[in-house]
Amino acid sequence: MGAPKQKWTSEEEEALRRGVLKHGAGKWRTIQKDPEFSPVLSSRSNIDLKDKWRNLSFSASGLGSRDKQRVPRPKAPSSSPSPSPQLLLLPATNNVAEASPPEDCEKSPQDDKTPSPKFSMILEALGELKEPNGSEVTTICNFIEQRHEVQPNFRRLLCAKLRRLIGVNKVEKIDKSYKLTDSYAKRALAPMKDPSLKKKDSAKSSKAAKGQGLFTAASPALGAAEAAATKVADAEAKSHLANEHMMEVERIGKMAEETESLLELASELYERCSRGEVLTILQVAHREF
DNA sequence: TTAGGGTTAGGA
DNA sequence: TCCTAACCCTAA
């Protein structure tokens, strides 16, 4: 159906990166019409540029792409061409995504016994939001973000997961909103009565219930559950803190690498200039020297 | 014109 | 079968 997909060539990607470098992200029309890039990008619309940049951004965050998950370490400007100045421009790597478990550890939504973390989060959100006409993606996304560490493109992922849940009849779409199907909601609520299962998820459900005022009557089990929940939440907070520190270390490491690369470039320029070579700004920007 | 959500083709 | 890149649609 429709025109066959037109894969982006490396020249086109390069032109896009340079265009963003020159005009900034969001100036897609300007980039597309720029005489410097228009020959390469003639077959692409401004929308294409935007979409491609979006994909590149996701790739740079360590997500999704098979070939450009990491910003390669810039080499010294030798004879081999290096696209590093442009790559450095890509949106900063989001370490939250790196810290998250790989996507491939997910289970199929059909697997009722051990739903994947993301499916669980979505089902949990829909189960607790309980909006009669369903919840919009933004609402679900916000709900999950408040409770879980999510990757930067989670919202987009959420849409895909929701579609899959619709496909397996766990979720239904009402206008632009999503809600659990009646049949699934009933099945999902049943295990809640099982105390062993309740204990497992005590941390989150207790926190959530507190927030929403679901527990109105005091019970001995509730006290124990709350105590356990507090400890689990405490442990989670510490784990999160440790994660953040790890990410900070990684970020600083990357900055050091980038700085080192700039230093090498500066040394190269200095040497060449010392030898009396004349280099234009354009040559330096494109490393064509 | 752009951003963002949604859809679909193609590859692993 | 699942995931991603490319493409499409629509609101602002």
mmCIF file of C-alpha atoms (C1' of nucleotides) in Angstrom:
data_model
loop_
_atom_site.group_PDB
_atom_site.id
_atom_site.type_symbol
_atom_site.label_atom_id
_atom_site.label_comp_id
_atom_site.label_asym_id
_atom_site.label_seq_id
_atom_site.Cartn_x
_atom_site.Cartn_y
_atom_site.Cartn_z
ATOM 1 C CA MET A 1 0.000 0.000 0.000
ATOM 2 C CA GLY A 2 1.384 3.401 -0.969
ATOM 3 C CA ALA A 3 4.894 4.222 -2.076
ATOM 4 C CA PRO A 4 7.670 1.858 -1.001
ATOM 5 C CA LYS A 5 9.721 3.005 1.955
ATOM 6 C CA GLN A 6 12.633 5.160 1.068
ATOM 7 C CA LYS A 7 15.509 4.373 3.377
ATOM 8 C CA TRP A 8 17.632 7.323 4.448
ATOM 9 C CA THR A 9 21.131 7.259 3.017
ATOM 10 C CA SER A 10 24.124 8.200 5.114
ATOM 11 C CA GLU A 11 24.544 11.319 2.947
ATOM 12 C CA GLU A 12 21.010 12.386 3.749
ATOM 13 C CA GLU A 13 21.515 11.753 7.443
ATOM 14 C CA GLU A 14 24.729 13.707 7.336
ATOM 15 C CA ALA A 15 23.026 16.594 5.553
ATOM 16 C CA LEU A 16 20.259 16.575 8.133
ATOM 17 C CA ARG A 17 22.755 16.676 10.980
ATOM 18 C CA ARG A 18 24.619 19.514 9.373
ATOM 19 C CA GLY A 19 21.363 21.295 8.732
ATOM 20 C CA VAL A 20 20.413 21.029 12.363
ATOM 21 C CA LEU A 21 23.893 22.166 13.297
ATOM 22 C CA LYS A 22 23.466 25.189 11.073
ATOM 23 C CA HIS A 23 19.828 26.153 11.595
ATOM 24 C CA GLY A 24 18.824 24.264 14.708
ATOM 25 C CA ALA A 25 16.288 21.511 15.246
ATOM 26 C CA GLY A 26 12.776 22.573 14.340
ATOM 27 C CA LYS A 27 13.782 24.609 11.319
ATOM 28 C CA TRP A 28 13.013 21.725 8.993
ATOM 29 C CA ARG A 29 11.743 23.807 6.103
ATOM 30 C CA THR A 30 14.769 26.082 6.306
ATOM 31 C CA ILE A 31 17.124 23.125 6.338
ATOM 32 C CA GLN A 32 15.313 21.477 3.481
ATOM 33 C CA LYS A 33 15.521 24.636 1.363
ATOM 34 C CA ASP A 34 19.085 25.470 2.284
ATOM 35 C CA PRO A 35 21.092 25.317 -0.962
ATOM 36 C CA GLU A 36 23.833 23.513 0.928
ATOM 37 C CA PHE A 37 21.553 20.599 1.779
ATOM 38 C CA SER A 38 18.722 20.789 -0.734
ATOM 39 C CA PRO A 39 20.549 18.730 -3.392
ATOM 40 C CA VAL A 40 20.871 15.859 -0.942
ATOM 41 C CA LEU A 41 17.509 16.375 0.718
ATOM 42 C CA SER A 42 15.538 17.135 -2.434
ATOM 43 C CA SER A 43 13.535 13.935 -2.139
ATOM 44 C CA ARG A 44 12.672 14.633 1.496
ATOM 45 C CA SER A 45 9.973 16.867 2.880
ATOM 46 C CA ASN A 46 10.336 18.992 5.979
ATOM 47 C CA ILE A 47 8.128 16.436 7.717
ATOM 48 C CA ASP A 48 10.539 13.706 6.677
ATOM 49 C CA LEU A 49 13.386 15.676 8.216
ATOM 50 C CA LYS A 50 11.467 16.063 11.419
ATOM 51 C CA ASP A 51 10.588 12.369 11.580
ATOM 52 C CA LYS A 52 14.116 11.302 10.785
ATOM 53 C CA TRP A 53 15.515 13.606 13.454
ATOM 54 C CA ARG A 54 13.037 12.126 15.882
ATOM 55 C CA ASN A 55 14.286 8.652 15.037
ATOM 56 C CA LEU A 56 17.889 9.755 15.311
ATOM 57 C CA SER A 57 17.165 11.289 18.671
ATOM 58 C CA PHE A 58 15.710 8.033 19.937
ATOM 59 C CA SER A 59 18.705 6.169 18.598
ATOM 60 C CA ALA A 60 21.069 8.524 20.342
ATOM 61 C CA SER A 61 19.295 7.879 23.605
ATOM 62 C CA GLY A 62 20.417 4.284 23.317
ATOM 63 C CA LEU A 63 17.039 3.086 22.204
ATOM 64 C CA GLY A 64 15.709 1.324 19.256
ATOM 65 C CA SER A 65 18.371 1.604 16.682
ATOM 66 C CA ARG A 66 20.650 -1.293 15.883
ATOM 67 C CA ASP A 67 23.400 0.699 14.299
ATOM 68 C CA LYS A 68 23.718 3.944 16.206
ATOM 69 C CA GLN A 69 22.958 3.214 19.793
ATOM 70 C CA ARG A 70 25.954 5.093 21.087
ATOM 71 C CA VAL A 71 27.619 8.255 20.038
ATOM 72 C CA PRO A 72 30.933 6.979 18.734
ATOM 73 C CA ARG A 73 34.039 8.358 20.312
ATOM 74 C CA PRO A 74 35.477 10.948 17.988
ATOM 75 C CA LYS A 75 38.883 9.970 16.630
ATOM 76 C CA ALA A 76 41.737 12.283 15.885
ATOM 77 C CA PRO A 77 41.106 14.094 12.623
ATOM 78 C CA SER A 78 43.248 11.888 10.464
ATOM 79 C CA SER A 79 42.627 10.890 6.864
ATOM 80 C CA SER A 80 39.437 9.042 7.656
ATOM 81 C CA PRO A 81 36.372 11.243 7.612
ATOM 82 C CA SER A 82 34.678 11.631 10.961
ATOM 83 C CA PRO A 83 31.106 12.745 11.470
ATOM 84 C CA SER A 84 31.654 13.372 15.142
ATOM 85 C CA PRO A 85 30.924 17.097 15.254
ATOM 86 C CA GLN A 86 27.475 16.412 13.983
ATOM 87 C CA LEU A 87 26.932 13.429 16.171
ATOM 88 C CA LEU A 88 27.778 15.485 19.184
ATOM 89 C CA LEU A 89 24.840 17.619 18.306
ATOM 90 C CA LEU A 90 22.344 14.862 18.785
ATOM 91 C CA PRO A 91 20.091 15.162 21.797
ATOM 92 C CA ALA A 92 21.958 14.171 24.913
ATOM 93 C CA THR A 93 21.993 10.517 25.758
ATOM 94 C CA ASN A 94 19.406 9.858 28.355
ATOM 95 C CA ASN A 95 20.880 7.651 30.963
ATOM 96 C CA VAL A 96 17.565 6.652 32.364
ATOM 97 C CA ALA A 97 17.108 4.597 29.259
ATOM 98 C CA GLU A 98 20.520 3.069 29.647
ATOM 99 C CA ALA A 99 19.759 2.175 33.175
ATOM 100 C CA SER A 100 16.527 0.509 32.195
ATOM 101 C CA PRO A 101 16.510 -3.162 31.412
ATOM 102 C CA PRO A 102 16.640 -4.005 27.740
ATOM 103 C CA GLU A 103 13.392 -4.126 25.917
ATOM 104 C CA ASP A 104 13.894 -7.744 24.917
ATOM 105 C CA CYS A 105 13.294 -8.957 28.419
ATOM 106 C CA GLU A 106 9.632 -8.230 27.898
ATOM 107 C CA LYS A 107 7.061 -10.912 27.837
ATOM 108 C CA SER A 108 4.158 -11.165 25.522
ATOM 109 C CA PRO A 109 0.959 -9.511 26.699
ATOM 110 C CA GLN A 110 -0.721 -12.837 26.142
ATOM 111 C CA ASP A 111 1.204 -14.230 29.050
ATOM 112 C CA ASP A 112 -1.172 -13.577 31.939
ATOM 113 C CA LYS A 113 1.072 -15.147 34.550
ATOM 114 C CA THR A 114 4.117 -12.970 34.122
ATOM 115 C CA PRO A 115 3.231 -9.818 32.247
ATOM 116 C CA SER A 116 6.199 -7.677 31.264
ATOM 117 C CA PRO A 117 7.019 -4.678 33.464
ATOM 118 C CA LYS A 118 5.692 -2.217 30.917
ATOM 119 C CA PHE A 119 2.459 -4.075 30.355
ATOM 120 C CA SER A 120 2.079 -4.386 34.100
ATOM 121 C CA MET A 121 2.599 -0.649 34.544
ATOM 122 C CA ILE A 122 0.001 0.118 31.898
ATOM 123 C CA LEU A 123 -2.530 -2.338 33.278
ATOM 124 C CA GLU A 124 -1.848 -1.071 36.774
ATOM 125 C CA ALA A 125 -2.399 2.510 35.635
ATOM 126 C CA LEU A 126 -5.636 1.722 33.848
ATOM 127 C CA GLY A 127 -6.793 -0.365 36.782
ATOM 128 C CA GLU A 128 -6.220 2.427 39.233
ATOM 129 C CA LEU A 129 -7.290 5.368 37.118
ATOM 130 C CA LYS A 130 -10.650 3.673 36.626
ATOM 131 C CA GLU A 131 -11.984 6.496 34.511
ATOM 132 C CA PRO A 132 -15.410 5.449 33.212
ATOM 133 C CA ASN A 133 -14.721 6.717 29.716
ATOM 134 C CA GLY A 134 -11.127 5.572 29.719
ATOM 135 C CA SER A 135 -7.916 7.517 30.209
ATOM 136 C CA GLU A 136 -6.018 9.446 27.604
ATOM 137 C CA VAL A 137 -2.455 8.512 26.719
ATOM 138 C CA THR A 138 -1.171 11.633 28.456
ATOM 139 C CA THR A 139 -2.983 10.735 31.661
ATOM 140 C CA ILE A 140 -1.716 7.163 31.587
ATOM 141 C CA CYS A 141 1.781 8.345 30.778
ATOM 142 C CA ASN A 142 1.777 10.863 33.627
ATOM 143 C CA PHE A 143 0.413 8.268 36.014
ATOM 144 C CA ILE A 144 3.170 5.810 35.161
ATOM 145 C CA GLU A 145 5.878 8.470 35.184
ATOM 146 C CA GLN A 146 4.876 9.453 38.697
ATOM 147 C CA ARG A 147 5.451 5.917 39.886
ATOM 148 C CA HIS A 148 8.133 4.461 37.698
ATOM 149 C CA GLU A 149 11.380 5.373 36.088
ATOM 150 C CA VAL A 150 10.597 5.439 32.388
ATOM 151 C CA GLN A 151 12.640 5.939 29.275
ATOM 152 C CA PRO A 152 12.475 9.200 27.332
ATOM 153 C CA ASN A 153 10.330 7.883 24.520
ATOM 154 C CA PHE A 154 8.038 6.070 26.881
ATOM 155 C CA ARG A 155 4.990 7.889 25.625
ATOM 156 C CA ARG A 156 5.542 6.579 22.130
ATOM 157 C CA LEU A 157 6.219 3.121 23.447
ATOM 158 C CA LEU A 158 3.072 3.385 25.494
ATOM 159 C CA CYS A 159 0.985 3.911 22.362
ATOM 160 C CA ALA A 160 2.441 0.783 20.810
ATOM 161 C CA LYS A 161 1.897 -1.258 23.957
ATOM 162 C CA LEU A 162 -1.674 -0.008 24.250
ATOM 163 C CA ARG A 163 -2.350 -1.133 20.716
ATOM 164 C CA ARG A 164 -1.011 -4.541 21.531
ATOM 165 C CA LEU A 165 -3.179 -4.733 24.623
ATOM 166 C CA ILE A 166 -6.169 -3.782 22.489
ATOM 167 C CA GLY A 167 -5.149 -6.584 20.162
ATOM 168 C CA VAL A 168 -5.275 -9.141 22.949
ATOM 169 C CA ASN A 169 -8.567 -7.755 24.226
ATOM 170 C CA LYS A 170 -7.228 -6.520 27.540
ATOM 171 C CA VAL A 171 -7.767 -2.892 26.727
ATOM 172 C CA GLU A 172 -10.407 -1.106 24.711
ATOM 173 C CA LYS A 173 -10.139 2.235 23.025
ATOM 174 C CA ILE A 174 -12.937 4.740 23.492
ATOM 175 C CA ASP A 175 -12.434 7.758 21.269
ATOM 176 C CA LYS A 176 -8.904 8.846 22.279
ATOM 177 C CA SER A 177 -9.005 7.148 25.639
ATOM 178 C CA TYR A 178 -8.111 3.689 26.810
ATOM 179 C CA LYS A 179 -9.615 1.523 29.510
ATOM 180 C CA LEU A 180 -9.442 -2.069 30.642
ATOM 181 C CA THR A 181 -12.011 -4.286 28.991
ATOM 182 C CA ASP A 182 -14.736 -5.442 31.390
ATOM 183 C CA SER A 183 -13.730 -9.065 31.033
ATOM 184 C CA TYR A 184 -10.071 -8.336 31.759
ATOM 185 C CA ALA A 185 -10.856 -5.957 34.604
ATOM 186 C CA LYS A 186 -12.857 -8.683 36.325
ATOM 187 C CA ARG A 187 -10.079 -11.216 35.875
ATOM 188 C CA ALA A 188 -7.475 -8.747 37.016
ATOM 189 C CA LEU A 189 -9.384 -7.812 40.135
ATOM 190 C CA ALA A 190 -9.851 -11.416 41.271
ATOM 191 C CA PRO A 191 -6.182 -12.063 42.194
ATOM 192 C CA MET A 192 -6.201 -8.893 44.267
ATOM 193 C CA LYS A 193 -8.131 -10.855 46.875
ATOM 194 C CA ASP A 194 -5.290 -13.347 47.135
ATOM 195 C CA PRO A 195 -3.236 -12.197 50.160
ATOM 196 C CA SER A 196 0.023 -13.599 48.841
ATOM 197 C CA LEU A 197 -0.285 -11.610 45.686
ATOM 198 C CA LYS A 198 -1.315 -8.547 47.604
ATOM 199 C CA LYS A 199 1.817 -8.731 49.700
ATOM 200 C CA LYS A 200 4.033 -8.937 46.634
ATOM 201 C CA ASP A 201 2.832 -5.644 45.331
ATOM 202 C CA SER A 202 2.285 -4.086 48.691
ATOM 203 C CA ALA A 203 4.728 -1.271 48.176
ATOM 204 C CA LYS A 204 3.181 0.209 45.105
ATOM 205 C CA SER A 205 -0.413 -0.605 45.815
ATOM 206 C CA SER A 206 -0.177 0.705 49.326
ATOM 207 C CA LYS A 207 1.421 3.937 48.192
ATOM 208 C CA ALA A 208 -1.158 4.261 45.480
ATOM 209 C CA ALA A 209 -4.014 3.439 47.762
ATOM 210 C CA LYS A 210 -2.820 5.997 50.257
ATOM 211 C CA GLY A 211 -2.711 8.613 47.570
ATOM 212 C CA GLN A 212 -6.174 7.805 46.416
ATOM 213 C CA GLY A 213 -7.652 7.159 49.839
ATOM 214 C CA LEU A 214 -8.719 3.630 49.018
ATOM 215 C CA PHE A 215 -8.003 2.232 52.486
ATOM 216 C CA THR A 216 -10.585 3.716 54.739
ATOM 217 C CA ALA A 217 -10.873 1.058 57.425
ATOM 218 C CA ALA A 218 -7.952 0.188 59.664
ATOM 219 C CA SER A 219 -6.935 -3.465 59.728
ATOM 220 C CA PRO A 220 -4.012 -5.384 61.321
ATOM 221 C CA ALA A 221 -2.881 -6.541 57.891
ATOM 222 C CA LEU A 222 -2.902 -2.993 56.669
ATOM 223 C CA GLY A 223 -0.443 -1.913 59.339
ATOM 224 C CA ALA A 224 1.968 -4.695 58.431
ATOM 225 C CA ALA A 225 1.560 -4.016 54.763
ATOM 226 C CA GLU A 226 2.247 -0.328 55.266
ATOM 227 C CA ALA A 227 5.372 -1.067 57.275
ATOM 228 C CA ALA A 228 6.587 -3.410 54.554
ATOM 229 C CA ALA A 229 5.665 -0.898 51.915
ATOM 230 C CA THR A 230 7.652 1.800 53.673
ATOM 231 C CA LYS A 231 10.744 -0.410 53.765
ATOM 232 C CA VAL A 232 10.376 -1.430 50.148
ATOM 233 C CA ALA A 233 9.829 2.178 49.106
ATOM 234 C CA ASP A 234 12.889 3.157 51.103
ATOM 235 C CA ALA A 235 14.960 0.493 49.375
ATOM 236 C CA GLU A 236 13.625 1.578 46.006
ATOM 237 C CA ALA A 237 14.563 5.181 46.752
ATOM 238 C CA LYS A 238 18.100 4.159 47.684
ATOM 239 C CA SER A 239 18.397 2.028 44.592
ATOM 240 C CA HIS A 240 17.174 4.925 42.501
ATOM 241 C CA LEU A 241 19.725 7.225 44.097
ATOM 242 C CA ALA A 242 22.506 4.754 43.368
ATOM 243 C CA ASN A 243 21.313 4.550 39.782
ATOM 244 C CA GLU A 244 21.404 8.314 39.465
ATOM 245 C CA HIS A 245 24.961 8.398 40.732
ATOM 246 C CA MET A 246 25.974 5.740 38.221
ATOM 247 C CA MET A 247 24.385 7.774 35.445
ATOM 248 C CA GLU A 248 26.203 10.885 36.581
ATOM 249 C CA VAL A 249 29.500 9.008 36.457
ATOM 250 C CA GLU A 250 28.725 7.809 32.934
ATOM 251 C CA ARG A 251 27.755 11.309 31.856
ATOM 252 C CA ILE A 252 30.955 12.809 33.176
ATOM 253 C CA GLY A 253 32.928 10.056 31.448
ATOM 254 C CA LYS A 254 31.303 10.932 28.149
ATOM 255 C CA MET A 255 32.012 14.621 28.657
ATOM 256 C CA ALA A 256 35.652 13.779 29.304
ATOM 257 C CA GLU A 257 35.818 11.785 26.071
ATOM 258 C CA GLU A 258 34.265 14.631 24.114
ATOM 259 C CA THR A 259 36.642 17.130 25.668
ATOM 260 C CA GLU A 260 39.583 14.917 24.809
ATOM 261 C CA SER A 261 38.418 14.750 21.226
ATOM 262 C CA LEU A 262 38.113 18.542 21.022
ATOM 263 C CA LEU A 263 41.581 18.858 22.455
ATOM 264 C CA GLU A 264 42.950 16.549 19.778
ATOM 265 C CA LEU A 265 41.196 18.606 17.115
ATOM 266 C CA ALA A 266 42.616 21.815 18.557
ATOM 267 C CA SER A 267 46.129 20.339 18.605
ATOM 268 C CA GLU A 268 45.789 19.251 14.991
ATOM 269 C CA LEU A 269 44.631 22.722 13.989
ATOM 270 C CA TYR A 270 47.446 24.331 15.928
ATOM 271 C CA GLU A 271 50.045 22.115 14.245
ATOM 272 C CA ARG A 272 48.712 22.816 10.785
ATOM 273 C CA CYS A 273 48.467 26.520 11.386
ATOM 274 C CA SER A 274 52.001 26.491 12.772
ATOM 275 C CA ARG A 275 53.141 24.935 9.505
ATOM 276 C CA GLY A 276 51.588 27.872 7.708
ATOM 277 C CA GLU A 277 48.576 26.019 6.339
ATOM 278 C CA VAL A 278 45.439 28.103 5.804
ATOM 279 C CA LEU A 279 42.205 26.533 6.893
ATOM 280 C CA THR A 280 38.708 27.964 6.423
ATOM 281 C CA ILE A 281 36.030 27.785 9.065
ATOM 282 C CA LEU A 282 34.035 25.542 6.735
ATOM 283 C CA GLN A 283 36.920 23.108 6.421
ATOM 284 C CA VAL A 284 37.274 22.990 10.167
ATOM 285 C CA ALA A 285 33.524 22.541 10.694
ATOM 286 C CA HIS A 286 33.418 19.664 8.239
ATOM 287 C CA ARG A 287 36.872 18.388 9.143
ATOM 288 C CA GLU A 288 37.822 18.523 5.522
ATOM 289 C CA PHE A 289 41.473 19.133 6.073
ATOM 290 C "C1'" DT B 1 5.037 25.016 9.318
ATOM 291 C "C1'" DT B 2 5.746 22.181 13.180
ATOM 292 C "C1'" DA B 3 4.851 18.749 16.796
ATOM 293 C "C1'" DG B 4 3.005 14.773 18.109
ATOM 294 C "C1'" DG B 5 0.023 10.729 17.629
ATOM 295 C "C1'" DG B 6 -1.009 6.985 14.726
ATOM 296 C "C1'" DT B 7 -0.199 3.467 10.914
ATOM 297 C "C1'" DT B 8 2.370 0.285 8.221
ATOM 298 C "C1'" DA B 9 6.185 -1.989 5.681
ATOM 299 C "C1'" DG B 10 10.177 -4.493 6.290
ATOM 300 C "C1'" DG B 11 13.759 -6.822 8.743
ATOM 301 C "C1'" DA B 12 15.495 -9.841 12.509
ATOM 302 C "C1'" DT C 1 5.974 -12.336 16.108
ATOM 303 C "C1'" DC C 2 8.005 -8.292 17.480
ATOM 304 C "C1'" DC C 3 10.390 -4.032 16.825
ATOM 305 C "C1'" DT C 4 11.810 -0.097 14.322
ATOM 306 C "C1'" DA C 5 12.042 3.194 10.603
ATOM 307 C "C1'" DA C 6 9.425 5.526 7.409
ATOM 308 C "C1'" DC C 7 5.295 7.481 6.359
ATOM 309 C "C1'" DC C 8 0.651 9.664 7.195
ATOM 310 C "C1'" DC C 9 -2.736 12.586 9.582
ATOM 311 C "C1'" DT C 10 -4.269 16.319 12.335
ATOM 312 C "C1'" DA C 11 -4.238 20.077 15.620
ATOM 313 C "C1'" DA C 12 -2.154 24.283 16.856
#
